[in-house]
Each structure stands twice: as structure tokens, then as C-alpha cells.
mmCIF file of C-alpha atoms in Angstrom:
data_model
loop_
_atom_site.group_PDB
_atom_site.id
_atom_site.type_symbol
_atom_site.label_atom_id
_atom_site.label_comp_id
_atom_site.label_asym_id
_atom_site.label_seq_id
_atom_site.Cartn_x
_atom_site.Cartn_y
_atom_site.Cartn_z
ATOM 1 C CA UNK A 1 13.885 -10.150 9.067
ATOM 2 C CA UNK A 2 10.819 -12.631 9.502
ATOM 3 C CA UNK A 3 12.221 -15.754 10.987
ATOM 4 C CA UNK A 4 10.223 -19.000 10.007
ATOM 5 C CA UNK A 5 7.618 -19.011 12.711
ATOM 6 C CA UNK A 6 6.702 -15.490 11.423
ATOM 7 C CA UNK A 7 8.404 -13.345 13.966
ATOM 8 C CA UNK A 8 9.694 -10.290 13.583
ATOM 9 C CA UNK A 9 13.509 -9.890 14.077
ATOM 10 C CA UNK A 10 15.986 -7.085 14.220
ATOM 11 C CA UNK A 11 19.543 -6.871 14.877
ATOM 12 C CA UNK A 12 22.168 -3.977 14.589
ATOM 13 C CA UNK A 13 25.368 -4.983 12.238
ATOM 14 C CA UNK A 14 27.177 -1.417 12.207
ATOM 15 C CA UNK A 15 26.955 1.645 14.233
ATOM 16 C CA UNK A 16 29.906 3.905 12.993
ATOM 17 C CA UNK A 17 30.959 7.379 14.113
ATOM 18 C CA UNK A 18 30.974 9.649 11.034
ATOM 19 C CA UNK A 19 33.051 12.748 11.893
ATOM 20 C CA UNK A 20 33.795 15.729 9.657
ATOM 21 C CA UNK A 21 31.591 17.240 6.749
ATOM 22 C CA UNK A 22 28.341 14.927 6.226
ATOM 23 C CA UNK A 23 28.546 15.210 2.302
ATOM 24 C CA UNK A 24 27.228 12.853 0.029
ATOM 25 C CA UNK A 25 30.517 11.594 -0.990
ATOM 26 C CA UNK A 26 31.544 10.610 2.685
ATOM 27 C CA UNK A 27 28.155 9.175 3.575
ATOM 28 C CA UNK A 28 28.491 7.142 0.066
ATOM 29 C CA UNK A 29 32.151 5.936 1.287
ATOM 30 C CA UNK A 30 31.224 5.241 5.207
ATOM 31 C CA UNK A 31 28.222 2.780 3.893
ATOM 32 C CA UNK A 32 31.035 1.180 1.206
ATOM 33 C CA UNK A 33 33.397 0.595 4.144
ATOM 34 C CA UNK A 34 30.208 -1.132 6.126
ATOM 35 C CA UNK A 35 29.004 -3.356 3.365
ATOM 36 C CA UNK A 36 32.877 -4.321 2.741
ATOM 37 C CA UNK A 37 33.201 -5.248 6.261
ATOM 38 C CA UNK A 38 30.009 -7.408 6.496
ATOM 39 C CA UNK A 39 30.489 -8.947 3.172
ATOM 40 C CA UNK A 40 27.237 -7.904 1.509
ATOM 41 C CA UNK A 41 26.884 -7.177 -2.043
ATOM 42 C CA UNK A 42 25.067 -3.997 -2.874
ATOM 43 C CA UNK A 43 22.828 -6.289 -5.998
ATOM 44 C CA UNK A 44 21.368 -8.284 -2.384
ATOM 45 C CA UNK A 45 19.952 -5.197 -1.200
ATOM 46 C CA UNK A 46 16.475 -4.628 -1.661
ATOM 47 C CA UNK A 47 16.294 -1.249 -0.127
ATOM 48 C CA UNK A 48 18.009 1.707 1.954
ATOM 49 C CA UNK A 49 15.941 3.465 3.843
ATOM 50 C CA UNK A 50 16.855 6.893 4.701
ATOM 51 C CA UNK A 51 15.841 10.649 5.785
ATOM 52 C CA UNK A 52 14.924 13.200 3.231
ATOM 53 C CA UNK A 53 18.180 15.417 3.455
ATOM 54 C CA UNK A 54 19.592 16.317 0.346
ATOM 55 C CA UNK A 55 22.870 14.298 0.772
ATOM 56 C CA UNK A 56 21.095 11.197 2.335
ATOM 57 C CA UNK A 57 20.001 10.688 -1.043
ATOM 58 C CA UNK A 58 22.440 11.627 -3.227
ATOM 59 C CA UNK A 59 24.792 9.348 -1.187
ATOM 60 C CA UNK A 60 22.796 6.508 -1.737
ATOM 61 C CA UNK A 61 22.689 7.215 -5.054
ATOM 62 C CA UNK A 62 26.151 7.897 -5.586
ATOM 63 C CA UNK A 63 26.669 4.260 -3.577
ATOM 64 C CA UNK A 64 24.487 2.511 -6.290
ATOM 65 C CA UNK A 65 21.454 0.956 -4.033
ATOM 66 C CA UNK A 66 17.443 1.417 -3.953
ATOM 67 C CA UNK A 67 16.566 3.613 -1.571
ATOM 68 C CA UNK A 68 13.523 5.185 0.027
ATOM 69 C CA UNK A 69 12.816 7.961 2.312
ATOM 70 C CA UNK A 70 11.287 7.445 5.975
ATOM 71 C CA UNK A 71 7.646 7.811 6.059
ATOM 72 C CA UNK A 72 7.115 9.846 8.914
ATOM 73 C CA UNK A 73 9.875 12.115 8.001
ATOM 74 C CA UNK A 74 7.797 12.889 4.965
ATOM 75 C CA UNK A 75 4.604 12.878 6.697
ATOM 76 C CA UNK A 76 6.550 15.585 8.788
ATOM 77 C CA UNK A 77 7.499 17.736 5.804
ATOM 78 C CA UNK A 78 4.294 17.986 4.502
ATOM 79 C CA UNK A 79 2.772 19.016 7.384
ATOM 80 C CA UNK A 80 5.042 21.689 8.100
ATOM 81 C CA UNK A 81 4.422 22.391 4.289
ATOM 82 C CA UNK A 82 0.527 22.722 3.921
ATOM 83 C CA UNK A 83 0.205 23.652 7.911
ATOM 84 C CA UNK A 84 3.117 24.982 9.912
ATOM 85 C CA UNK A 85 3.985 27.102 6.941
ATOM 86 C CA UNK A 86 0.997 29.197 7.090
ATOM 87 C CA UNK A 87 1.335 33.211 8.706
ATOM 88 C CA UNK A 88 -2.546 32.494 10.892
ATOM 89 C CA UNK A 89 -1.043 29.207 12.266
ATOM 90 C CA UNK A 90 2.441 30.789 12.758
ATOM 91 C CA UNK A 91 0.278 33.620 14.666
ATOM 92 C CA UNK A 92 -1.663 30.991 16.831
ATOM 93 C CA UNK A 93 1.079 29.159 17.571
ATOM 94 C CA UNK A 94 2.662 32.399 18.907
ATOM 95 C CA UNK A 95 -0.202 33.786 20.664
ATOM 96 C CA UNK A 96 -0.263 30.484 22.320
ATOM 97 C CA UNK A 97 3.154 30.706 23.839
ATOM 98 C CA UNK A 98 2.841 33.529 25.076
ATOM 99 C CA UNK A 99 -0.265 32.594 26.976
ATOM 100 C CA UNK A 100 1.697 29.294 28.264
ATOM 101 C CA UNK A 101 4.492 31.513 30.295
ATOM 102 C CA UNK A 102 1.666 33.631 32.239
ATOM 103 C CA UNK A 103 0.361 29.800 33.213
ATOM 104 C CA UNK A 104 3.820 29.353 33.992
ATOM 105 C CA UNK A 105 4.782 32.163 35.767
ATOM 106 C CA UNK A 106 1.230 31.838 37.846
ATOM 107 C CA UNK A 107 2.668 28.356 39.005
ATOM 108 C CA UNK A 108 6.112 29.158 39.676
ATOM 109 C CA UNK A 109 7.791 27.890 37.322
ATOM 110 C CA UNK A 110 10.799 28.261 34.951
ATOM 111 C CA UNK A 111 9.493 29.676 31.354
ATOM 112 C CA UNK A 112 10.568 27.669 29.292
ATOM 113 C CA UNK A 113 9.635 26.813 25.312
ATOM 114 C CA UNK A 114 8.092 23.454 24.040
ATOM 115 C CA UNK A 115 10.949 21.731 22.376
ATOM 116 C CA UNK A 116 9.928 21.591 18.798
ATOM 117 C CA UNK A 117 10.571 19.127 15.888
ATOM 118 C CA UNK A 118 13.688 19.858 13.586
ATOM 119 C CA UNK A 119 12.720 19.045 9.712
ATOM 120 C CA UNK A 120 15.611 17.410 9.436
ATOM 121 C CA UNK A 121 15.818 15.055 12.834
ATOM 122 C CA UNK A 122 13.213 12.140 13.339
ATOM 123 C CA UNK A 123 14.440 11.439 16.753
ATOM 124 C CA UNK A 124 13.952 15.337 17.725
ATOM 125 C CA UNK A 125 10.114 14.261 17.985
ATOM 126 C CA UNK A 126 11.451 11.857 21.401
ATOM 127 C CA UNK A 127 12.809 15.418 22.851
ATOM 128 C CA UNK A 128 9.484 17.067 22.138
ATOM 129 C CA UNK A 129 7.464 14.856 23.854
ATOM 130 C CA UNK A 130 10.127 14.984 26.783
ATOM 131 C CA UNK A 131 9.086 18.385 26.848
ATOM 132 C CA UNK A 132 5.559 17.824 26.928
ATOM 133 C CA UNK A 133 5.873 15.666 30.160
ATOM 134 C CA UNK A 134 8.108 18.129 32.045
ATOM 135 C CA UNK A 135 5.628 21.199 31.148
ATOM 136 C CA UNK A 136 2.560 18.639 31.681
ATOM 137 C CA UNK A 137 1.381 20.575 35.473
ATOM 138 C CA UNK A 138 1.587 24.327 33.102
ATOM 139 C CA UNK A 139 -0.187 22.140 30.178
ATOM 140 C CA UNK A 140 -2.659 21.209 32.200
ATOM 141 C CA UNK A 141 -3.924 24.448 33.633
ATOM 142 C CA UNK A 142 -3.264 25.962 30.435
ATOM 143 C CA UNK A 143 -6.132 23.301 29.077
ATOM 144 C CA UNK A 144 -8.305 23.928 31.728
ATOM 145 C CA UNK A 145 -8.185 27.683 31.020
ATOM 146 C CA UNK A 146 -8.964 27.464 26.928
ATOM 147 C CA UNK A 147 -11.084 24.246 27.583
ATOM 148 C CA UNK A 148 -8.608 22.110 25.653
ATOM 149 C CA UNK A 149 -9.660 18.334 25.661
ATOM 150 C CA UNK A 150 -8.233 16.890 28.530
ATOM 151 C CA UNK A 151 -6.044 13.970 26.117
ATOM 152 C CA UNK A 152 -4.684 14.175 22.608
ATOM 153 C CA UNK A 153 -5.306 10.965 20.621
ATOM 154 C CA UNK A 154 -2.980 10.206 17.528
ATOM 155 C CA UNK A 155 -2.301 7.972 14.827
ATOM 156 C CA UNK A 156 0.214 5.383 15.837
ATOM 157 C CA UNK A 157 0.378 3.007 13.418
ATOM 158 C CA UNK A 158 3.169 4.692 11.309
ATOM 159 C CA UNK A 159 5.402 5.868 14.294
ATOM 160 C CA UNK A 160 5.292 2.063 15.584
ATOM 161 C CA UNK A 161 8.212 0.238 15.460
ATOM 162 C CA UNK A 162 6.457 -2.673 14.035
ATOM 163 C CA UNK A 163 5.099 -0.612 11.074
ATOM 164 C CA UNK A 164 6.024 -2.196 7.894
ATOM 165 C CA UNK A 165 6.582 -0.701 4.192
ATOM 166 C CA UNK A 166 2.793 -2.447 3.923
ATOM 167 C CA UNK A 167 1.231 0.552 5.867
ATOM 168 C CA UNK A 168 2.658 3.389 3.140
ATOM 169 C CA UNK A 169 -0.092 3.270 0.657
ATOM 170 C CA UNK A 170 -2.746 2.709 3.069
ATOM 171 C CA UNK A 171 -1.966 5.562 5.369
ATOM 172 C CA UNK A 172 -1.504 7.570 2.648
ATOM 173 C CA UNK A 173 -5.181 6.765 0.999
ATOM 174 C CA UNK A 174 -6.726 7.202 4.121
ATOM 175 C CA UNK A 175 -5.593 10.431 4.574
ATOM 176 C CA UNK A 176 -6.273 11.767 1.291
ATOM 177 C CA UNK A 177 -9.611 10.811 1.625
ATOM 178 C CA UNK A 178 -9.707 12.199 5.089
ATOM 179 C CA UNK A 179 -8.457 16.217 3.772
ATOM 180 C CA UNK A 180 -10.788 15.817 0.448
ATOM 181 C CA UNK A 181 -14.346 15.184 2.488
ATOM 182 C CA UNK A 182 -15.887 17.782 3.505
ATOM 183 C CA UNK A 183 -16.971 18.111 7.489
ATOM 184 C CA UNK A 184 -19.203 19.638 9.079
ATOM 185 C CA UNK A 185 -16.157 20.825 11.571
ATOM 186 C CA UNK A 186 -14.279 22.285 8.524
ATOM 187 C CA UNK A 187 -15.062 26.265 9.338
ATOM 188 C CA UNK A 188 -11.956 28.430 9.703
ATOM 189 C CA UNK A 189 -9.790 25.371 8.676
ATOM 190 C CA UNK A 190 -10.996 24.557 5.361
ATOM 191 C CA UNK A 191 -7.882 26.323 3.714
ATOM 192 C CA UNK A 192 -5.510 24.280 6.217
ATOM 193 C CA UNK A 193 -6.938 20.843 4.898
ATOM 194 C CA UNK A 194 -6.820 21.990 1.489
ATOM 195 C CA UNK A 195 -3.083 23.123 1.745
ATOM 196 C CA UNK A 196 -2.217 20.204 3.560
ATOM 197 C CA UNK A 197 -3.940 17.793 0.903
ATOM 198 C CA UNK A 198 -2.187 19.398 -1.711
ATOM 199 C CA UNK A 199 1.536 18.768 0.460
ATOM 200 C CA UNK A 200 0.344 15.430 1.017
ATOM 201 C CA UNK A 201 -0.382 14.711 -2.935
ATOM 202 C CA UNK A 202 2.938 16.388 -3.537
ATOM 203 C CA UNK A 203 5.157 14.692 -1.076
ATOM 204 C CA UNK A 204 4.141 11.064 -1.582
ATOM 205 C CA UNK A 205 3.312 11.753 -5.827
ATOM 206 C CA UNK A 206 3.757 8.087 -7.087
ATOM 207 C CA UNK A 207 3.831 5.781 -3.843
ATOM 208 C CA UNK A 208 1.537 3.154 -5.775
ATOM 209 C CA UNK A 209 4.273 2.976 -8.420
ATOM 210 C CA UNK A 210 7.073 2.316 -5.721
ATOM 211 C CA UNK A 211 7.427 -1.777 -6.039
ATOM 212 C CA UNK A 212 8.386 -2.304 -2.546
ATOM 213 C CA UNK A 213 5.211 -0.568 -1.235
ATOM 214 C CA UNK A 214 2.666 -2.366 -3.971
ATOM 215 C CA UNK A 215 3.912 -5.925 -3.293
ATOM 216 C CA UNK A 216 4.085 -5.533 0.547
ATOM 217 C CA UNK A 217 0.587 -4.257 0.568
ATOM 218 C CA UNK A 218 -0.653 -6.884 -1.476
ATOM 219 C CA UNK A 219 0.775 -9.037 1.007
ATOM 220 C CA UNK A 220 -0.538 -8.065 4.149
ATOM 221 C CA UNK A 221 -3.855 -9.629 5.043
ATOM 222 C CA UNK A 222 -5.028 -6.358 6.598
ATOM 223 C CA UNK A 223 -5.092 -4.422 3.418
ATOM 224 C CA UNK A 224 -4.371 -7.019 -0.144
ATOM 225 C CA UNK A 225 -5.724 -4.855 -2.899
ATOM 226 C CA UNK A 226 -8.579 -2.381 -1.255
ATOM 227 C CA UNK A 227 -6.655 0.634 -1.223
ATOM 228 C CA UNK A 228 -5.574 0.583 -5.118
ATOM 229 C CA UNK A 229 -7.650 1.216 -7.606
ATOM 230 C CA UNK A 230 -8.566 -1.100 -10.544
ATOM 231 C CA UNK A 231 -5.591 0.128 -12.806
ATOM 232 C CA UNK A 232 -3.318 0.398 -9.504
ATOM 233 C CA UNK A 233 -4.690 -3.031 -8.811
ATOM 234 C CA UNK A 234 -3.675 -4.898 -12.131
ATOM 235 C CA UNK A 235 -0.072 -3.392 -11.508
ATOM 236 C CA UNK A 236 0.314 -4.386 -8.206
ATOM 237 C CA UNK A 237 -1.058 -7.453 -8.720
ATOM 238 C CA UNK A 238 1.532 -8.166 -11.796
ATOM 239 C CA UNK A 239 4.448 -6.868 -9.694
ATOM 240 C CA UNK A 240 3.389 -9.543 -7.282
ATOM 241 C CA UNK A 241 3.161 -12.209 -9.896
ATOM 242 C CA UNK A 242 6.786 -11.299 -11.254
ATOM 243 C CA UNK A 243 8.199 -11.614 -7.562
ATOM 244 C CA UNK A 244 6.580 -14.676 -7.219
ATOM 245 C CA UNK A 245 8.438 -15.655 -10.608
ATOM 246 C CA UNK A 246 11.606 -14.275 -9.916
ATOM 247 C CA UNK A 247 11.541 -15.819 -5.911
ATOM 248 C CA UNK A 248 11.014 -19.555 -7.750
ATOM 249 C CA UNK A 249 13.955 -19.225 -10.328
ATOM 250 C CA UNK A 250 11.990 -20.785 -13.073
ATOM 251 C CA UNK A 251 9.198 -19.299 -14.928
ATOM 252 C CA UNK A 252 5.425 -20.751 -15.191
ATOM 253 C CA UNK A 253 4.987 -20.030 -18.946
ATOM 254 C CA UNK A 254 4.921 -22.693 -21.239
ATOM 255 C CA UNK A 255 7.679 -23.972 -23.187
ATOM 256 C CA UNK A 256 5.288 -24.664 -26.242
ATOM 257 C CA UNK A 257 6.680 -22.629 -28.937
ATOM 258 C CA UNK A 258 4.063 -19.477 -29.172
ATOM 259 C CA UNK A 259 1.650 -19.625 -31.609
ATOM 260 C CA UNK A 260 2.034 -17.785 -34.945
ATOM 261 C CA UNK A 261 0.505 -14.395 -35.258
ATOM 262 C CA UNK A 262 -1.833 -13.381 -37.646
ATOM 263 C CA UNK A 263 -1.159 -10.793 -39.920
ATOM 264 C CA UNK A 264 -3.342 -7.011 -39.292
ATOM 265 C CA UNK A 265 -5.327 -4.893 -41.740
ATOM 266 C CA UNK A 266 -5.924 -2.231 -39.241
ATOM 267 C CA UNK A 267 -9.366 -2.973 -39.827
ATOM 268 C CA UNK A 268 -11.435 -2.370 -36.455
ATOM 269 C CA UNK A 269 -12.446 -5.883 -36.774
ATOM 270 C CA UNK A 270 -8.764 -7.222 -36.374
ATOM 271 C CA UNK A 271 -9.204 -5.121 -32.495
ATOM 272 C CA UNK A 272 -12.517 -7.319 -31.647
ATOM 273 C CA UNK A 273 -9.886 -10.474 -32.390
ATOM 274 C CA UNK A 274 -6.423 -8.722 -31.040
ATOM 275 C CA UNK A 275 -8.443 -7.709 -27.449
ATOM 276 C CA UNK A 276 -9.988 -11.509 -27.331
ATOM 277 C CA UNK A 277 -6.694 -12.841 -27.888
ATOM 278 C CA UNK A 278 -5.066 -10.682 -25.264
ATOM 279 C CA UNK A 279 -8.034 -12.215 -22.737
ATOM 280 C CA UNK A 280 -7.073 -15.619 -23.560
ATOM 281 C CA UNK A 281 -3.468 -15.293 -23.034
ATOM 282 C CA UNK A 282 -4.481 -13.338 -19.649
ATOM 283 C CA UNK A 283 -6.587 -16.390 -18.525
ATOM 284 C CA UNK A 284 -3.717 -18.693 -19.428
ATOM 285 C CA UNK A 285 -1.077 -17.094 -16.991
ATOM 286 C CA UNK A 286 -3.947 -16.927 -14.146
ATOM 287 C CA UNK A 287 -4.079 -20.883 -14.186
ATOM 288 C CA UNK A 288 -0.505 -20.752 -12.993
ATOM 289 C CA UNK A 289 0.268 -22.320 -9.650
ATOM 290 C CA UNK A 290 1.299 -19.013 -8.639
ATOM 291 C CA UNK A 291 -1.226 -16.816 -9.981
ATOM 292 C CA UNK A 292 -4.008 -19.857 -8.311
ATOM 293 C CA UNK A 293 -2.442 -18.861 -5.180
ATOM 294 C CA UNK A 294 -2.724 -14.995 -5.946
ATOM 295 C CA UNK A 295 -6.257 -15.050 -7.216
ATOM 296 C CA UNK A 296 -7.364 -16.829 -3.755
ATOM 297 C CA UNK A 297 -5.732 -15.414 -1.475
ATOM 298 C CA UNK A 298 -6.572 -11.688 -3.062
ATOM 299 C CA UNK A 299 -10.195 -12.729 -3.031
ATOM 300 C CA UNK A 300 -10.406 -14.115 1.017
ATOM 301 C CA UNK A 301 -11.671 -11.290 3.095
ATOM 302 C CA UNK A 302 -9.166 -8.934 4.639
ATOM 303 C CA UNK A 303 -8.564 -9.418 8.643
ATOM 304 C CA UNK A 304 -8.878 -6.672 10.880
ATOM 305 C CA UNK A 305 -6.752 -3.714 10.986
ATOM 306 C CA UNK A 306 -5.466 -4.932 14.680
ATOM 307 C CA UNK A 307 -4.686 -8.347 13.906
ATOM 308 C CA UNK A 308 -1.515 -9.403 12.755
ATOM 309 C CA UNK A 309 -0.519 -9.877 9.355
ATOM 310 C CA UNK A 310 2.513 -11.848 10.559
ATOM 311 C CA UNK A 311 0.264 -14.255 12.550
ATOM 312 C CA UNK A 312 -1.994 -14.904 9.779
ATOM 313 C CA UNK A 313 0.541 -16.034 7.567
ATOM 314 C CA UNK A 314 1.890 -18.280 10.329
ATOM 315 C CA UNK A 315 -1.210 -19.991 10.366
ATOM 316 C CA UNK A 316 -2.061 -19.974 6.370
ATOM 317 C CA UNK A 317 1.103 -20.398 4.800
ATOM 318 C CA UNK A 318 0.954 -24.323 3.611
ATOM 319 C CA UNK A 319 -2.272 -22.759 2.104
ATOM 320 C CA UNK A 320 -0.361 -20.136 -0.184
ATOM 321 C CA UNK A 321 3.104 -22.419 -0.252
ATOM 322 C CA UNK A 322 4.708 -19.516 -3.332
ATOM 323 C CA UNK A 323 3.569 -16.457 -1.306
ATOM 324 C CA UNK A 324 4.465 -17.506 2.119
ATOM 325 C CA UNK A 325 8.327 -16.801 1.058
ATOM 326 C CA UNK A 326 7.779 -13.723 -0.397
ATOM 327 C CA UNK A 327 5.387 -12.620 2.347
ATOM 328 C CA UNK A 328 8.824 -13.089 5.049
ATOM 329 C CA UNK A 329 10.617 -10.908 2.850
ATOM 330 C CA UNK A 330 8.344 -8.295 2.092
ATOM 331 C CA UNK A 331 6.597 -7.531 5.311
ATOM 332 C CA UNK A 332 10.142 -7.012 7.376
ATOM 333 C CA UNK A 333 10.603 -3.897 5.828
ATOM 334 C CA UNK A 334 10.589 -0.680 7.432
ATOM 335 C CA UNK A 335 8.953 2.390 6.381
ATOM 336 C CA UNK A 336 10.270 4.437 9.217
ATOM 337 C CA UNK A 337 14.158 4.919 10.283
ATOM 338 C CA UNK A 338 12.627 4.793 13.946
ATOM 339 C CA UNK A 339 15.074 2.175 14.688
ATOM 340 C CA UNK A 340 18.028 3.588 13.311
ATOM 341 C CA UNK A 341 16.859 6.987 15.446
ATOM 342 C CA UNK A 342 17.128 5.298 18.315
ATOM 343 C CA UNK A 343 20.229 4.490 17.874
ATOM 344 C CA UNK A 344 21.945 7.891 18.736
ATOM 345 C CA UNK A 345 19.898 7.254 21.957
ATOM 346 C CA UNK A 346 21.777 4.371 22.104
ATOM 347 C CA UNK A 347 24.483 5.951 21.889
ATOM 348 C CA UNK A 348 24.430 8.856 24.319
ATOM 349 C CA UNK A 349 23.862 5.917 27.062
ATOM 350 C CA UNK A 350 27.217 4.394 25.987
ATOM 351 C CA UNK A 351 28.871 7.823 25.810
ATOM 352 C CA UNK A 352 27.974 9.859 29.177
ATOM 353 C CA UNK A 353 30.117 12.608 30.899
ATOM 354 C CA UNK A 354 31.882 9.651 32.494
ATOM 355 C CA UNK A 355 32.991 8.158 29.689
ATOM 356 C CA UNK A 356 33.672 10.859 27.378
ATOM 357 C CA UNK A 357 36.941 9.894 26.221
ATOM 358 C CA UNK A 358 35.603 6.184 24.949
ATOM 359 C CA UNK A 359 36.658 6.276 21.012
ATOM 360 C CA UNK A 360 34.675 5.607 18.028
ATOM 361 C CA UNK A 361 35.677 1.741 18.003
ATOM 362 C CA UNK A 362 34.983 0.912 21.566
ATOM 363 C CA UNK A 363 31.564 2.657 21.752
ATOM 364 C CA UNK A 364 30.310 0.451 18.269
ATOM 365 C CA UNK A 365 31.269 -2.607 19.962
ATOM 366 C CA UNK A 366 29.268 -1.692 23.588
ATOM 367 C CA UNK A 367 26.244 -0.487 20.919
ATOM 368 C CA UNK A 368 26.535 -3.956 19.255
ATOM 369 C CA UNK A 369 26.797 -5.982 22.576
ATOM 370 C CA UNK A 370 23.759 -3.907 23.811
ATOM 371 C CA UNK A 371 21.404 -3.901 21.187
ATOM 372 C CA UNK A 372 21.947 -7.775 19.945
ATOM 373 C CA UNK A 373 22.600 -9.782 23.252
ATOM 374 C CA UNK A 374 18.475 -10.397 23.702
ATOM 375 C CA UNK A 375 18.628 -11.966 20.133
ATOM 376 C CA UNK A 376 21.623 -14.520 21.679
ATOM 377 C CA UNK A 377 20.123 -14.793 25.395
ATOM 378 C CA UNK A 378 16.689 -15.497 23.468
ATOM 379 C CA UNK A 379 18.230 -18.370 21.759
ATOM 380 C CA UNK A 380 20.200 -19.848 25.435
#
């Protein structure tokens, strides 16, 4: 949650151990035992978010709540869709193993394999890059050998902790746009970027639409409307408005009765008067406190892609007094289950060979104690 000052703030309410088969029907009763125990009704969630298995989502449907799937999970399908999936990349990932254990074996050390990423397991990218670092001496000769660029550089804005559900629509348009130009570096890989834009297009088909995405991009100074198109734009922009609506408990239409409409021939010169009219009642709702608000903020310039949106509406929120609430309660959410990931992590720290025989109950408590006692020592 965003606290008033505009921090960012995260605590851990369950951690439960979830033995036997993980179906959809015991994933669907472990989260109805949670929300029972912490009081919360499902109609105050906004949104679950989840991994893409099969039964992740089912469950949540089956339990009755919103729910959206982790953003680099799905960035990591449809890579292994468009790229991994592909017999020459298959072969040149092969041919360079094999040229990794003669490095190896010419150093003296154990072959071993690069741990790999498992579709289905976010946190399985933490064991990869463990792997990098203890094969980094073989790496490096390797590199020098093939003259590989000494560093690989990588997006981190959607693997960041911090990343918000305000960085799904831009990370997605960028990349788009990135596959569909052509580059002068595109020989021999032209296929690749085509089959990946297609996964891409495929596995996020409809993010604009998703509500949570549209208002909490419209929201964040970094971005507001420049990555939506004019249509996209309207829509977002009237999801936004109807937040803004719903957040104040009272409407900002007037309580005149409407006036009475005139009666249609189906002439083409009734559509000259029905598309004017539609104008003017357009231009009425935009003189709305709210929609005032909306209109100016929309039209500032963005800030820059390193600032912080949370700082910015620290420092501007008496400016935009209806969108400063709904800015807290968009912006804290997640596109990534990063944090929940981390949890088994978490977890294998509490329960180590020398406490193996610690039961379920014990071990939630010690993960509760550990991952919210900076939120109460904070406070002291």
C-alpha cells in the first residue's frame, strides 16, 4: 500500500504450507481459509495476482476474485514461445554447451550445466543467475574465446520490486515497437523478432482493455496517456473518470432533469444535430471538478522515466485533491509475484537441515515475525 507521505509499503499477512495435490479446488479453499482468517471480504479485493499455471487461475476463479497473471512470467512464456522454441536456437544453445565444458575442463573444473528457467517457476530465474556467478571464471574465458561482450545489460524495470501494474502497457508498447522496426542488425535474426513479436501480441492480446493497467498508467507521471492511442486514450481516460466517481461516492452529473429528446427521421441531417449534441454533453462532463483535474494533469508534461511517480504525487497532490486518492491506490499494485517468490526463499531460511522437523504453523509465524518486524521497528 501507499501510505500518506507516498511511500511504498508491504507487509506479509499469510504464508501457509499447502501440502497434497495443488488443484484448483484446494488452492480455491487454502485462499478461503486465509481471507476468513484475516477478515477480508473477497468484493474489497481489487486484484489477485498470480502465475500462469492452469490451476492458479482456475482457482481464483473458482474463489470468485479479479485476478491477473505476473508480468514477467508472461514475458517468460513468450519468449520461450517465439525464441526458445525454435530447432536453430535449440541447436545454438546446444552447440554452446558443449563448447562451455571444454572451457571447463581446460580450467579444472566440475562440468556442470547452467541452471535454466522452469516455465512454470518465477523464482527459478534467482537459481539461474546463482549459476551464472559460480560458472562466472569458465564464462569468462568462454567470452574471451567467441569475443562475447564482456557485460550483459538488461531491462530491469519489470523484474524490480518496485515495478507497479503502471509499467504493463508501457513495457509492452515499447517492445512491440522494438520487434516491428526494422535494424540494420536484423540479419540471421529477422525470423526470431518476427516470431517473438507475434508471442508477444499473443500473450499480452488486450492489456489496454485490462482496467487496472489503463487507470494506473494514466496515473503515473512517467507515462499518463503517451503510450495509448487516441481510441485507447478516450477509454482510459473514461475508466479514470468513473474511478474518480466511484472513489467520491457521489456523482458530478447534474440533478437537472435531462432535457427532452427530439424525435429522428433518419434523415442524415438529424446526424449533423445527434453528433453536435453528443459534443455538448461531452464538454459538459469535462467541466466537472474531476474531469478539471484530469484534463490538467493529462496535459502537464510527463517526468522522466527515472524519477518517481510516487514522489511527484507527494509533492502535487493538493494540486489534483480527487486523483491524489486514487493515485495511492492504483500505483501499489504489483505486476510481478516477485515478492510472493521470495517468499519460498523465505522460507528455506526458516526451514534448514537443522530445523527440519519445525511444522507448518511454527514456520508461518517465524516468516511473519521476519518479514514484518522492519515495518514495527520503523515505526519505534
Amino acid at each position: 500500500w501507499i501510505d500518506e507521505d507516498f511511500t511504498l509499503k508491504k507487509a506479509v499477512l499469510h504464508s501457509q504450507e499447502c501440502s497434497g495435490s495443488h488443484t484448483a479446488a484446494a488452492i480455491a479453499s487454502a485462499f478461503e481459509s486465509m481471507f476468513g482468517k484475516w477478515k477480508i471480504e473477497r468484493e474489497r479485493v481489487d486484484v489477485v495476482l498470480r502465475d500462469n499455471g492452469r490451476n492458479m487461475a482456475k482457482a481464483m476463479m473458482e474463489f470468485g476474485v479479479a485476478t491477473l497473471p505476473c508480468m514477467a512470467h508472461t514475458l517468460q512464456l513468450a519468449v520461450h514461445d517465439g525464441v526458445l522454441s525454435q530447432r536453430s536456437v535449440a541447436d545454438v544453445v546446444a552447440l554452446a554447451y558443449s563448447q562451455l565444458e571444454d572451457v571447463q575442463k581446460e580450467l579444472g573444473m566440475s562440468v556442470k550445466r547452467l541452471q535454466q528457467d522452469v516455465a512454470t517457476r518465477w523464482n527459478s530465474t534467482f537459481y539461474m543467475m546463482r549459476s551464472l556467478v559460480e560458472q562466472k571464471r569458465a564464462l569468462g574465458a568462454y567470452a574471451a574465446d567467441f569475443e562475447l561482450p564482456a557485460t550483459l545489460t538488461a531491462n530491469q524495470d519489470i523484474s524490480s520490486a518496485e515495478a507497479s501494474a503502471a509499467d504493463v502497457i508501457p513495457a509492452v508498447v515499447a517492445l512491440t515497437r522494438l520487434l516491428g522496426r526494422p535494424s540494420d542488425t536484423d540479419r540471421g535474426v529477422q525470423t526470431t523478432k518476427t516470431t517473438l513479436l507475434e508471442a508477444v501480441n499473443r500473450r499480452f492480446n488486450g492489456v489496454h482493455c485490462e482496467a487496472l493497467y489503463s487507470v494506473a498508467t494514466m496515473l503515473d507521471a512517467r507515462y499518463k496517456g503517451r503510450y495509448f492511442d487516441e481510441e485507447k486514450k478516450r477509454s482510459a481516460r473514461d475508466l479514470l473518470l468513473k474511478v474518480l466517481d466511484d472513489m467520491s461516492g457521489s456523482a458530478d452529473a447534474s440533478t437537472e432533469d435531462p432535457p427532452e429528446k427530439r424525435t429522428r427521421t433518419g434523415l442524415l441531417l438529424d446526424m449533423y444535430d445527434e453528433i453536435l449534441e453528443e459534443n455538448v454533453m461531452f464538454e459538459e462532463q469535462d467541466k466537472t471538478a474531476s474531469a478539471s483535474q484530469v484534463i490538467s494533469c493529462l496535459a502537464e508534461p510527463t517526468i522522466p522515466r527515472n524519477h518517481s511517480p510516487l514522489e511527484y504525487w507527494k509533492c502535487n497532490q493538493a494540486r489534483f485533491p480527487a486523483l491524489g486518492p486514487a493515485a495511492r491506490k492504483y500505483l501499489c499494485a504489483p505486476c510481478t509475484s516477485i515478492d510472493s517468490e521470495w517468499l519460498f526463499s523465505v522460507a528455506s531460511d526458516v526451514i534448514d537441515d537443522k530445523r527440519n522437523r519445525m511444522d507448518g504453523e511454527k514456520a508461518e509465524m517465524l516468516i511473519f515475525v521476519k518479514k514484518n518486524l522492519p515495518l514495527v521497528l520503523k515505526k519505534s
